[in-house]
């Protein structure tokens, strides 16, 4: 298959690089003759650039060709011409054309001259890699290698695949590193070249190479076939690469190097980036190739850092140091970065916003990642600059509990941070804590309550985070607010339930004083049985924020009366005399509350052992990964795949579970095995979720849905006019920051009804383009203290991720005046093979290759597409499909284009005309 045949055979999209990378594409979509021409043109370009940019005037690079998969195909005239042409390109048309072009344009260069041109050898490559297909017979592999060595006289490398490690090793390694969801059978492991046969083959080919004064080596290893089980790509099988391939590739490289004492050269591929490349180079493995890292945000720009960190460790090849490689292997297998959960539980960084035609830049941390849309890049910049007072003011615009959230926020913002796809999410919550520690007291001291701007009075039932946030937002915008709380302290669950080692009282008090300083009135010790009819006589609006305090269902079926509820345990331990837990404690559950229970129980007098029991595996735990890590670091054991069924007489009986096939959610189903185990525990704590007591809603005539949840509109207003329900009592236990989002929604609705403006203003804290671009493609682990804020990529000012992750450079940036941002995206259809990678990483819900203004090069491509864009028909005439999908012919000056498309076309014509025609 060649050219168009291959193009038609590839399923689209064909790349999915969300974390580890998968592809279902062929090696090239070019015809062999076209590929040859590109090799030669690039060969000239490297010589030219190396000289012109002052890097070197010598040929200090190696060019390598690649072939596969069967001997007869390699012997064909087409492939033979390709091989011989790269061995000596002097007689080829493309070599002559490149030489002639440079000869006629030497005046365009400052350094490159005739002498440099004459030094460019037509001998483009004398080395080759046999890229063996999975299932290629061992005899065929050896025949091809012998042919390349003895007939073609080429230094020859043969690609060895990770299937050579054996199914059991590969399966266990991936399972241990959290990649248990990656599905594959033993088929390729038994049908591919086997290790024992490979060793004998290496010995024979090594001798053949020596006899012909050539080098023989191995390529390890850029693919591993796995099954499509979660709809990653439209195929049945795909090739895995990236960081899940890393432990397999390095294991195979070490296994062979150890066997041959480091004497076999190895070309390496599989999960390498700028943070792990130096170890392999120091061990003597070279060259190192990579694809997955440059399919991530930063794209080809990542090569700059790769070159910088490699420069000092590159050396002439003198064999592989097996001892050094052994250390590299162990470091990789044990590194946090290698484990799936290093990325925490982040899957897609995409948000729900529609991808707009123009002005698509966004910071997903605040727009889609943060429920209250905090101005995160702005305050990160201010904290990094040491401007804590200004940072605190920005934080307080949207955040009514900044100190509490500086410790307890679920930080979903970090899950959307672009740095997730670089190396590690920016530690946003920590930056907030720095600002609150440094400047919140000064902010509180400077606050003067706002004047009342309306006669309306709002009564808020419940002084938890939701109630206090609504009160603060409303009061500072000029609305009179009173908070009614049945207990004697504010902040509900935070104050009474969450352990003090997680959140000290003085931090809670700091946020309470923020509300008080803004003029919020609190009444503690109120009647818990509120009556809406009575409250509406005194208040124009009522906001119910009473939390979720009802005991959850017991996680065991029998002996439920012996299981201590999580809320009871946490309450008793923090507010009363505590409970006698005995020596051994089991916590059943896997959420944040379960982690709190486990860590708190571990701190109690007399407790010697605490275990967490969970029916799934760690990767499915709903708790934040950092909390799970804290549990493990404190020596608390996690029992996976155990479902408690009974707790009687100190014996917890659990059914062993197993993970089944993938379900519609993309998770593996959990299935009972019918096998049971018994474990001795003095106390079992059930931490599988609290409930909402809906009796107050029923008593007050507030409508509930069929699931027993309050019926609300988008403003959180209930069926009773001007009565709102927010926080955990709305639909069950959730996060503090989501409670604040409810409060913000209610505030905006009440202010609108009172015809009042709101003060949720946007603050501009710009950064220079030069500074922003300097960070692109640079991997940098989290920094200490306020410097961490410097890692922010300022995506709300410059995004351009779709241009970076496109391997074909089919998405480009053009500068267009008159929009919110000069940086606008154009899609070049003729460069695109619809791999889909830009859609994977675009922070919006859409796909840039389908949704952005598109330049077409052919009528056929225009007809095959539905994209908004242009096809140039003549110097001043264009075929256009507008944003409404209407197709028409446009002649410059006829006024048919809307303002957006007109602006794009004007700039394309004046500054980027080369994009308009192939």
Short mmCIF file of C-alpha atoms in Angstrom, two decimals, residues 55-529:
data_model
loop_
_atom_site.label_atom_id
_atom_site.label_comp_id
_atom_site.label_asym_id
_atom_site.label_seq_id
_atom_site.Cartn_x
_atom_site.Cartn_y
_atom_site.Cartn_z
CA UNK A 55 25.70 25.89 15.21
CA UNK A 56 28.29 24.07 13.11
CA UNK A 57 29.80 24.14 9.62
CA UNK A 58 30.45 20.40 9.68
CA UNK A 59 28.10 17.49 9.11
CA UNK A 60 27.74 16.33 12.71
CA UNK A 61 24.40 14.60 12.41
CA UNK A 62 23.37 11.15 11.28
CA UNK A 63 20.53 10.60 8.87
CA UNK A 64 18.73 7.27 9.12
CA UNK A 65 16.26 5.66 6.72
CA UNK A 66 13.57 3.13 7.64
CA UNK A 67 11.89 0.22 5.90
CA UNK A 68 9.54 -2.65 6.61
CA UNK A 69 8.00 -5.24 6.62
CA UNK A 70 8.79 -7.98 4.08
CA UNK A 71 11.79 -8.77 1.91
CA UNK A 72 9.99 -8.86 -1.43
CA UNK A 73 8.54 -5.41 -0.83
CA UNK A 74 11.98 -4.06 0.08
CA UNK A 75 13.42 -5.53 -3.11
CA UNK A 76 10.76 -3.84 -5.26
CA UNK A 77 11.92 -1.16 -7.69
CA UNK A 78 10.11 1.55 -5.78
CA UNK A 79 11.76 0.80 -2.44
CA UNK A 80 15.11 -0.03 -3.98
CA UNK A 81 15.20 3.38 -5.68
CA UNK A 82 14.41 4.95 -2.32
CA UNK A 83 17.27 3.11 -0.60
CA UNK A 84 19.81 3.67 -3.37
CA UNK A 85 18.74 7.28 -3.75
CA UNK A 86 19.46 8.01 -0.09
CA UNK A 87 22.79 6.19 -0.33
CA UNK A 88 23.71 8.50 -3.22
CA UNK A 89 21.23 11.20 -4.22
CA UNK A 90 23.49 12.97 -6.72
CA UNK A 91 21.56 11.73 -9.73
CA UNK A 92 18.08 12.46 -8.40
CA UNK A 93 15.95 15.37 -9.53
CA UNK A 94 15.16 16.59 -6.03
CA UNK A 95 18.83 16.73 -5.03
CA UNK A 96 19.65 18.72 -8.14
CA UNK A 97 16.70 21.06 -7.55
CA UNK A 98 17.68 21.76 -3.93
CA UNK A 99 21.30 22.36 -4.88
CA UNK A 100 20.29 24.67 -7.71
CA UNK A 101 17.87 26.63 -5.53
CA UNK A 102 20.52 27.34 -2.90
CA UNK A 103 23.10 28.14 -5.57
CA UNK A 104 20.77 30.76 -7.07
CA UNK A 105 19.82 32.27 -3.70
CA UNK A 106 23.12 32.48 -1.82
CA UNK A 107 22.65 36.25 -1.53
CA UNK A 108 19.77 35.63 0.91
CA UNK A 109 22.09 34.22 3.57
CA UNK A 110 24.60 35.93 5.84
CA UNK A 111 26.85 32.95 6.56
CA UNK A 112 25.99 30.11 4.20
CA UNK A 113 28.02 30.42 0.99
CA UNK A 114 29.21 28.53 -2.08
CA UNK A 115 31.88 26.66 -0.15
CA UNK A 116 29.34 25.38 2.35
CA UNK A 117 27.04 24.32 -0.48
CA UNK A 118 29.78 22.38 -2.23
CA UNK A 119 30.53 20.49 1.00
CA UNK A 120 27.03 18.99 1.11
CA UNK A 121 27.56 15.35 0.26
CA UNK A 122 24.96 13.58 -1.88
CA UNK A 123 25.43 10.53 0.34
CA UNK A 124 22.40 11.27 2.49
CA UNK A 125 22.30 8.07 4.55
CA UNK A 126 24.20 4.84 4.95
CA UNK A 127 22.19 3.43 7.87
CA UNK A 128 18.77 1.89 8.06
CA UNK A 129 16.24 0.62 10.59
CA UNK A 130 14.05 -2.38 9.89
CA UNK A 131 10.75 -1.50 11.56
CA UNK A 132 9.33 -4.97 12.11
CA UNK A 133 5.57 -5.35 12.12
CA UNK A 134 4.02 -7.29 14.98
CA UNK A 135 3.70 -10.89 13.83
CA UNK A 136 6.53 -10.63 11.31
CA UNK A 137 8.11 -14.13 11.22
CA UNK A 138 11.56 -14.44 12.79
CA UNK A 139 13.05 -15.94 9.61
CA UNK A 140 11.74 -13.03 7.56
CA UNK A 141 13.24 -10.50 9.99
CA UNK A 142 16.66 -12.14 9.73
CA UNK A 143 16.47 -12.44 5.93
CA UNK A 144 15.71 -8.73 5.62
CA UNK A 145 18.53 -7.77 7.98
CA UNK A 146 20.99 -9.99 6.11
CA UNK A 147 19.90 -8.43 2.81
CA UNK A 148 20.36 -4.91 4.13
CA UNK A 149 23.81 -5.74 5.49
CA UNK A 150 25.24 -7.88 2.70
CA UNK A 151 23.49 -6.63 -0.44
CA UNK A 152 22.73 -3.01 0.41
CA UNK A 153 25.84 -2.52 2.58
CA UNK A 154 24.00 -0.48 5.19
CA UNK A 155 24.58 -0.18 8.91
CA UNK A 156 21.45 -1.94 10.11
CA UNK A 157 19.24 -1.67 13.16
CA UNK A 158 16.29 -3.98 13.78
CA UNK A 159 13.30 -2.90 15.82
CA UNK A 160 12.55 -5.18 18.76
CA UNK A 161 9.15 -4.92 20.40
CA UNK A 162 8.13 -5.05 24.09
CA UNK A 163 6.22 -8.26 23.41
CA UNK A 164 9.65 -9.89 23.75
CA UNK A 165 9.40 -9.32 27.54
CA UNK A 166 6.58 -11.84 27.81
CA UNK A 167 2.94 -11.31 28.63
CA UNK A 168 3.25 -11.89 32.38
CA UNK A 169 6.03 -9.32 32.82
CA UNK A 170 4.25 -6.68 30.75
CA UNK A 171 0.89 -7.24 32.44
CA UNK A 172 2.31 -7.16 35.98
CA UNK A 173 4.49 -4.12 35.29
CA UNK A 174 1.60 -2.08 33.93
CA UNK A 175 -0.75 -3.23 36.70
CA UNK A 176 1.77 -2.28 39.38
CA UNK A 177 2.11 1.18 37.84
CA UNK A 178 -1.63 1.85 37.70
CA UNK A 179 -2.21 1.00 34.04
CA UNK A 180 -4.39 -2.01 34.76
CA UNK A 181 -7.07 -0.61 32.44
CA UNK A 182 -4.82 -0.99 29.39
CA UNK A 183 -6.17 -4.12 27.73
CA UNK A 184 -4.25 -6.71 25.75
CA UNK A 185 -4.15 -10.48 25.40
CA UNK A 186 -1.12 -12.73 25.04
CA UNK A 187 -1.63 -12.99 21.25
CA UNK A 188 1.23 -10.74 20.14
CA UNK A 189 3.41 -11.95 22.98
CA UNK A 190 3.24 -15.50 21.67
CA UNK A 191 3.24 -14.72 17.92
CA UNK A 192 5.98 -12.06 17.82
CA UNK A 193 9.70 -12.75 17.82
CA UNK A 194 10.59 -14.53 21.07
CA UNK A 195 13.46 -13.45 23.30
CA UNK A 196 15.43 -16.69 23.04
CA UNK A 197 15.22 -16.61 19.23
CA UNK A 198 16.15 -12.93 19.23
CA UNK A 199 19.35 -13.58 21.20
CA UNK A 200 20.52 -16.14 18.65
CA UNK A 201 19.55 -13.83 15.80
CA UNK A 202 21.52 -10.95 17.31
CA UNK A 203 24.63 -13.09 17.59
CA UNK A 204 24.41 -14.16 13.95
CA UNK A 205 23.67 -10.69 12.58
CA UNK A 206 26.40 -9.14 14.69
CA UNK A 207 28.88 -11.51 13.02
CA UNK A 208 27.49 -10.74 9.55
CA UNK A 209 27.86 -7.01 10.17
CA UNK A 210 31.43 -7.43 11.36
CA UNK A 211 32.33 -9.47 8.30
CA UNK A 212 31.07 -6.60 6.12
CA UNK A 213 32.72 -3.88 8.26
CA UNK A 214 29.29 -2.55 9.26
CA UNK A 215 27.46 -1.91 12.49
CA UNK A 216 24.47 -3.88 13.69
CA UNK A 217 22.15 -2.67 16.44
CA UNK A 218 18.60 -2.59 17.77
CA UNK A 219 15.75 -0.12 17.87
CA UNK A 220 13.81 -0.36 21.18
CA UNK A 221 10.83 0.25 20.97
CA UNK A 222 8.15 2.70 19.95
CA UNK A 223 4.94 0.68 19.99
CA UNK A 224 3.03 -1.96 21.86
CA UNK A 225 -0.29 -3.25 20.48
CA UNK A 226 -3.26 -2.99 22.84
CA UNK A 227 -7.03 -3.33 22.51
CA UNK A 228 -9.46 -0.45 22.12
CA UNK A 229 -11.85 -0.84 25.05
CA UNK A 230 -12.79 2.72 26.03
CA UNK A 231 -13.48 4.20 22.60
CA UNK A 232 -10.09 5.89 22.51
CA UNK A 233 -9.86 5.50 18.73
CA UNK A 234 -12.10 4.13 15.95
CA UNK A 235 -10.34 0.80 15.60
CA UNK A 236 -10.17 -2.54 17.34
CA UNK A 237 -6.46 -2.35 18.08
CA UNK A 238 -4.06 0.56 18.59
CA UNK A 239 -0.41 1.11 19.38
CA UNK A 240 0.54 2.35 22.85
CA UNK A 241 3.44 4.71 23.45
CA UNK A 242 4.48 7.40 25.90
CA UNK A 243 4.88 7.05 29.63
CA UNK A 244 3.10 3.70 29.92
CA UNK A 245 5.51 2.28 27.33
CA UNK A 246 8.52 3.72 29.17
CA UNK A 247 8.84 0.95 31.81
CA UNK A 248 8.54 -1.73 29.13
CA UNK A 249 11.00 -0.15 26.72
CA UNK A 250 13.61 0.45 29.39
CA UNK A 251 13.16 -3.10 30.71
CA UNK A 252 13.80 -4.58 27.26
CA UNK A 253 16.77 -2.29 26.66
CA UNK A 254 18.31 -3.41 29.94
CA UNK A 255 17.54 -7.09 29.43
CA UNK A 256 19.34 -7.19 26.10
CA UNK A 257 22.20 -4.94 27.22
CA UNK A 258 22.82 -7.17 30.22
CA UNK A 259 22.78 -10.27 28.04
CA UNK A 260 25.37 -8.87 25.63
CA UNK A 261 27.44 -6.92 28.14
CA UNK A 262 26.47 -3.58 26.61
CA UNK A 263 28.07 -4.42 23.25
CA UNK A 264 24.92 -4.04 21.14
CA UNK A 265 24.11 -0.43 20.12
CA UNK A 266 20.55 0.54 20.95
CA UNK A 267 18.44 3.24 19.37
CA UNK A 268 15.77 3.99 21.94
CA UNK A 269 12.17 5.20 21.87
CA UNK A 270 9.40 5.03 24.44
CA UNK A 271 8.27 7.69 26.91
CA UNK A 272 11.27 10.01 26.86
CA UNK A 273 11.12 13.74 27.55
CA UNK A 274 13.47 16.43 28.84
CA UNK A 275 13.06 15.28 32.45
CA UNK A 276 14.32 11.73 31.92
CA UNK A 277 16.50 11.76 28.81
CA UNK A 278 19.89 12.38 30.43
CA UNK A 279 20.05 9.06 32.28
CA UNK A 280 19.72 7.06 29.07
CA UNK A 281 22.32 9.17 27.29
CA UNK A 282 24.74 8.78 30.20
CA UNK A 283 24.25 5.02 29.99
CA UNK A 284 25.35 5.13 26.35
CA UNK A 285 22.01 4.59 24.67
CA UNK A 286 21.72 6.69 21.51
CA UNK A 287 20.14 7.96 19.41
CA UNK A 288 16.95 8.63 21.34
CA UNK A 289 13.80 9.44 19.42
CA UNK A 290 10.48 10.66 20.72
CA UNK A 291 6.97 11.41 19.55
CA UNK A 292 4.55 11.49 22.49
CA UNK A 293 6.19 14.42 24.26
CA UNK A 294 5.94 16.61 21.15
CA UNK A 295 2.29 15.68 20.70
CA UNK A 296 1.61 17.46 24.01
CA UNK A 297 1.13 21.20 24.63
CA UNK A 298 4.43 22.88 23.82
CA UNK A 299 4.82 20.60 20.81
CA UNK A 300 7.98 20.87 18.74
CA UNK A 301 9.19 23.68 20.99
CA UNK A 302 9.97 20.98 23.54
CA UNK A 303 12.98 20.05 21.44
CA UNK A 304 14.78 23.20 22.57
CA UNK A 305 14.91 22.06 26.20
CA UNK A 306 15.70 18.50 25.10
CA UNK A 307 18.71 19.81 23.20
CA UNK A 308 19.85 21.96 26.12
CA UNK A 309 19.73 19.19 28.72
CA UNK A 310 21.32 16.66 26.36
CA UNK A 311 24.23 18.82 25.23
CA UNK A 312 26.52 18.06 28.14
CA UNK A 313 25.90 14.30 28.23
CA UNK A 314 26.09 13.49 24.53
CA UNK A 315 29.29 11.59 23.69
CA UNK A 316 30.81 9.36 21.07
CA UNK A 317 29.40 5.87 21.27
CA UNK A 318 31.66 3.46 23.15
CA UNK A 319 29.18 0.84 24.28
CA UNK A 320 26.42 0.77 26.87
CA UNK A 321 27.29 0.92 30.56
CA UNK A 322 25.10 -1.85 31.91
CA UNK A 323 25.48 -0.81 35.56
CA UNK A 324 24.38 2.74 34.77
CA UNK A 325 21.49 1.43 32.70
CA UNK A 326 20.43 -0.81 35.61
CA UNK A 327 20.15 2.26 37.84
CA UNK A 328 18.24 4.14 35.17
CA UNK A 329 15.80 1.26 34.86
CA UNK A 330 15.22 1.05 38.62
CA UNK A 331 14.80 4.81 38.89
CA UNK A 332 12.21 4.80 36.11
CA UNK A 333 10.26 1.84 37.47
CA UNK A 334 10.13 3.43 40.93
CA UNK A 335 9.66 7.07 39.93
CA UNK A 336 6.44 8.80 40.88
CA UNK A 337 6.29 10.27 37.37
CA UNK A 338 6.08 6.80 35.84
CA UNK A 339 2.98 5.84 37.81
CA UNK A 340 -0.39 6.56 36.25
CA UNK A 341 -1.62 8.31 39.39
CA UNK A 342 1.18 10.88 39.18
CA UNK A 343 -1.28 12.69 36.93
CA UNK A 344 -3.67 12.29 39.87
CA UNK A 345 -7.09 11.28 38.60
CA UNK A 346 -7.13 13.73 35.71
CA UNK A 347 -8.46 12.39 32.45
CA UNK A 348 -9.44 15.02 29.92
CA UNK A 349 -8.64 18.68 30.50
CA UNK A 350 -11.44 19.68 28.16
CA UNK A 351 -14.27 21.84 29.50
CA UNK A 352 -17.89 22.17 28.43
CA UNK A 353 -17.64 25.51 26.60
CA UNK A 354 -18.31 25.56 22.87
CA UNK A 355 -15.22 26.30 20.80
CA UNK A 356 -15.82 29.75 19.27
CA UNK A 357 -14.77 30.73 15.76
CA UNK A 358 -12.73 33.66 17.12
CA UNK A 359 -11.31 34.67 20.51
CA UNK A 360 -11.04 31.07 21.67
CA UNK A 361 -8.19 31.60 24.15
CA UNK A 362 -9.10 30.64 27.71
CA UNK A 363 -7.54 29.59 31.00
CA UNK A 364 -9.36 26.33 31.76
CA UNK A 365 -8.27 26.52 35.40
CA UNK A 366 -10.75 29.35 36.00
CA UNK A 367 -13.14 28.91 33.08
CA UNK A 368 -14.39 25.37 33.47
CA UNK A 369 -12.08 24.18 36.23
CA UNK A 370 -13.10 26.49 39.07
CA UNK A 371 -16.78 26.50 40.10
CA UNK A 372 -16.52 30.15 41.21
CA UNK A 373 -14.37 31.23 38.23
CA UNK A 374 -11.60 32.62 40.39
CA UNK A 375 -9.12 34.80 38.55
CA UNK A 376 -6.35 32.28 38.95
CA UNK A 377 -3.68 33.39 36.46
CA UNK A 378 -4.04 36.91 37.81
CA UNK A 379 -3.44 36.08 41.44
CA UNK A 380 -0.72 33.56 40.60
CA UNK A 381 1.21 36.31 38.87
CA UNK A 382 0.73 38.68 41.83
CA UNK A 383 1.82 36.06 44.36
CA UNK A 384 4.88 35.19 42.27
CA UNK A 385 5.76 38.89 42.22
CA UNK A 386 5.38 39.12 46.00
CA UNK A 387 2.38 41.46 45.69
CA UNK A 388 0.38 39.66 48.36
CA UNK A 389 -2.02 42.49 49.19
CA UNK A 390 -3.05 42.81 45.55
CA UNK A 391 -3.29 39.04 45.19
CA UNK A 392 -5.52 38.83 48.26
CA UNK A 393 -7.87 41.46 46.84
CA UNK A 394 -8.17 39.52 43.59
CA UNK A 395 -8.84 36.24 45.43
CA UNK A 396 -11.49 37.83 47.67
CA UNK A 397 -13.51 39.05 44.68
CA UNK A 398 -14.85 35.55 44.03
CA UNK A 399 -13.81 33.60 47.11
CA UNK A 400 -15.64 34.15 50.41
CA UNK A 401 -13.59 31.54 52.31
CA UNK A 402 -10.04 32.02 50.98
CA UNK A 403 -8.17 30.70 54.03
CA UNK A 404 -10.29 27.57 54.31
CA UNK A 405 -9.98 26.88 50.62
CA UNK A 406 -6.25 27.52 50.82
CA UNK A 407 -6.14 24.23 52.73
CA UNK A 408 -9.26 22.27 51.83
CA UNK A 409 -10.20 23.20 48.29
CA UNK A 410 -10.79 20.24 46.00
CA UNK A 411 -8.80 22.31 43.47
CA UNK A 412 -10.47 21.05 40.33
CA UNK A 413 -8.71 24.03 38.78
CA UNK A 414 -5.50 22.03 38.97
CA UNK A 415 -7.08 19.19 37.00
CA UNK A 416 -7.60 21.60 34.09
CA UNK A 417 -4.21 23.31 34.34
CA UNK A 418 -2.23 23.06 31.10
CA UNK A 419 0.76 22.03 33.19
CA UNK A 420 -0.97 18.66 33.69
CA UNK A 421 0.13 17.90 30.14
CA UNK A 422 3.63 19.23 30.69
CA UNK A 423 4.87 17.63 33.91
CA UNK A 424 2.78 18.42 37.01
CA UNK A 425 -0.21 20.62 37.65
CA UNK A 426 0.59 24.07 38.98
CA UNK A 427 0.04 24.04 42.75
CA UNK A 428 -2.69 26.68 42.66
CA UNK A 429 -4.16 26.01 46.10
CA UNK A 430 -0.76 26.47 47.73
CA UNK A 431 -0.41 29.88 46.07
CA UNK A 432 -3.75 30.90 47.53
CA UNK A 433 -2.59 29.85 50.99
CA UNK A 434 0.54 31.97 50.68
CA UNK A 435 -1.58 35.01 49.83
CA UNK A 436 -4.03 34.46 52.69
CA UNK A 437 -1.28 33.85 55.23
CA UNK A 438 0.52 36.99 54.13
CA UNK A 439 -2.30 39.42 53.50
CA UNK A 440 -5.79 38.35 54.63
CA UNK A 441 -5.55 40.01 58.06
CA UNK A 442 -4.56 43.31 56.46
CA UNK A 443 -7.48 43.00 54.06
CA UNK A 444 -9.91 42.39 56.92
CA UNK A 445 -8.57 45.34 58.89
CA UNK A 446 -9.07 47.65 55.91
CA UNK A 447 -12.68 46.61 55.16
CA UNK A 448 -15.53 49.01 55.83
CA UNK A 449 -19.05 47.60 55.43
CA UNK A 450 -20.84 48.80 52.30
CA UNK A 451 -23.80 51.11 52.58
CA UNK A 452 -27.17 49.44 52.15
CA UNK A 453 -28.51 50.00 48.64
CA UNK A 454 -31.94 48.37 49.01
CA UNK A 455 -34.58 47.89 51.65
CA UNK A 456 -34.62 44.17 50.99
CA UNK A 457 -33.48 41.94 53.83
CA UNK A 458 -32.14 38.42 53.25
CA UNK A 459 -32.36 35.69 55.87
CA UNK A 460 -29.91 32.80 55.54
CA UNK A 461 -30.56 29.57 57.42
CA UNK A 462 -27.26 27.88 58.17
CA UNK A 463 -23.78 29.29 58.77
CA UNK A 464 -21.82 26.74 56.78
CA UNK A 465 -19.57 27.74 53.87
CA UNK A 466 -22.53 28.18 51.50
CA UNK A 467 -24.55 30.33 53.88
CA UNK A 468 -21.64 32.53 54.92
CA UNK A 469 -20.52 32.97 51.31
CA UNK A 470 -24.00 34.08 50.21
CA UNK A 471 -24.16 36.45 53.16
CA UNK A 472 -20.77 37.99 52.41
CA UNK A 473 -21.40 38.40 48.69
CA UNK A 474 -24.79 40.01 49.28
CA UNK A 475 -23.73 42.27 52.13
CA UNK A 476 -20.74 43.76 50.36
CA UNK A 477 -23.03 44.56 47.42
CA UNK A 478 -25.32 46.60 49.64
CA UNK A 479 -27.93 44.06 50.78
CA UNK A 480 -28.87 43.60 54.44
CA UNK A 481 -28.23 40.00 55.52
CA UNK A 482 -28.78 37.99 58.70
CA UNK A 483 -27.44 34.48 59.15
CA UNK A 484 -29.35 32.12 61.45
CA UNK A 485 -27.37 29.19 62.85
CA UNK A 486 -28.59 26.56 65.31
CA UNK A 487 -25.08 25.79 66.61
CA UNK A 488 -22.81 28.16 68.50
CA UNK A 489 -19.99 28.37 65.94
CA UNK A 490 -19.80 29.10 62.19
CA UNK A 491 -18.79 26.96 59.24
CA UNK A 492 -20.65 23.78 60.08
CA UNK A 493 -18.90 20.65 58.81
CA UNK A 494 -15.60 22.50 58.48
CA UNK A 495 -15.63 23.52 62.14
CA UNK A 496 -17.27 20.51 63.75
CA UNK A 497 -16.27 17.56 61.55
CA UNK A 498 -13.05 18.06 59.59
CA UNK A 499 -10.09 17.15 61.83
CA UNK A 500 -7.99 19.95 63.22
CA UNK A 501 -4.81 18.54 61.69
CA UNK A 502 -6.45 19.33 58.35
CA UNK A 503 -7.84 22.76 59.24
CA UNK A 504 -6.83 24.63 62.44
CA UNK A 505 -9.43 26.74 64.24
CA UNK A 506 -7.53 29.97 63.63
CA UNK A 507 -7.83 29.46 59.86
CA UNK A 508 -11.60 29.03 60.18
CA UNK A 509 -11.82 32.09 62.41
CA UNK A 510 -9.95 34.16 59.84
CA UNK A 511 -12.65 33.56 57.21
CA UNK A 512 -15.41 34.15 59.74
CA UNK A 513 -13.90 37.55 60.53
CA UNK A 514 -13.86 38.35 56.81
CA UNK A 515 -17.64 38.01 56.77
CA UNK A 516 -18.05 39.96 60.01
CA UNK A 517 -15.86 42.79 58.71
CA UNK A 518 -18.11 43.09 55.68
CA UNK A 519 -21.08 43.70 57.96
CA UNK A 520 -22.78 40.28 57.98
CA UNK A 521 -24.99 39.81 61.06
CA UNK A 522 -24.90 36.37 62.71
CA UNK A 523 -27.39 34.89 65.16
CA UNK A 524 -26.21 31.64 66.77
CA UNK A 525 -28.23 29.16 68.84
CA UNK A 526 -31.38 29.61 66.75
CA UNK A 527 -34.34 27.22 66.59
CA UNK A 528 -33.33 24.48 64.12
CA UNK A 529 -36.93 23.91 63.04
#
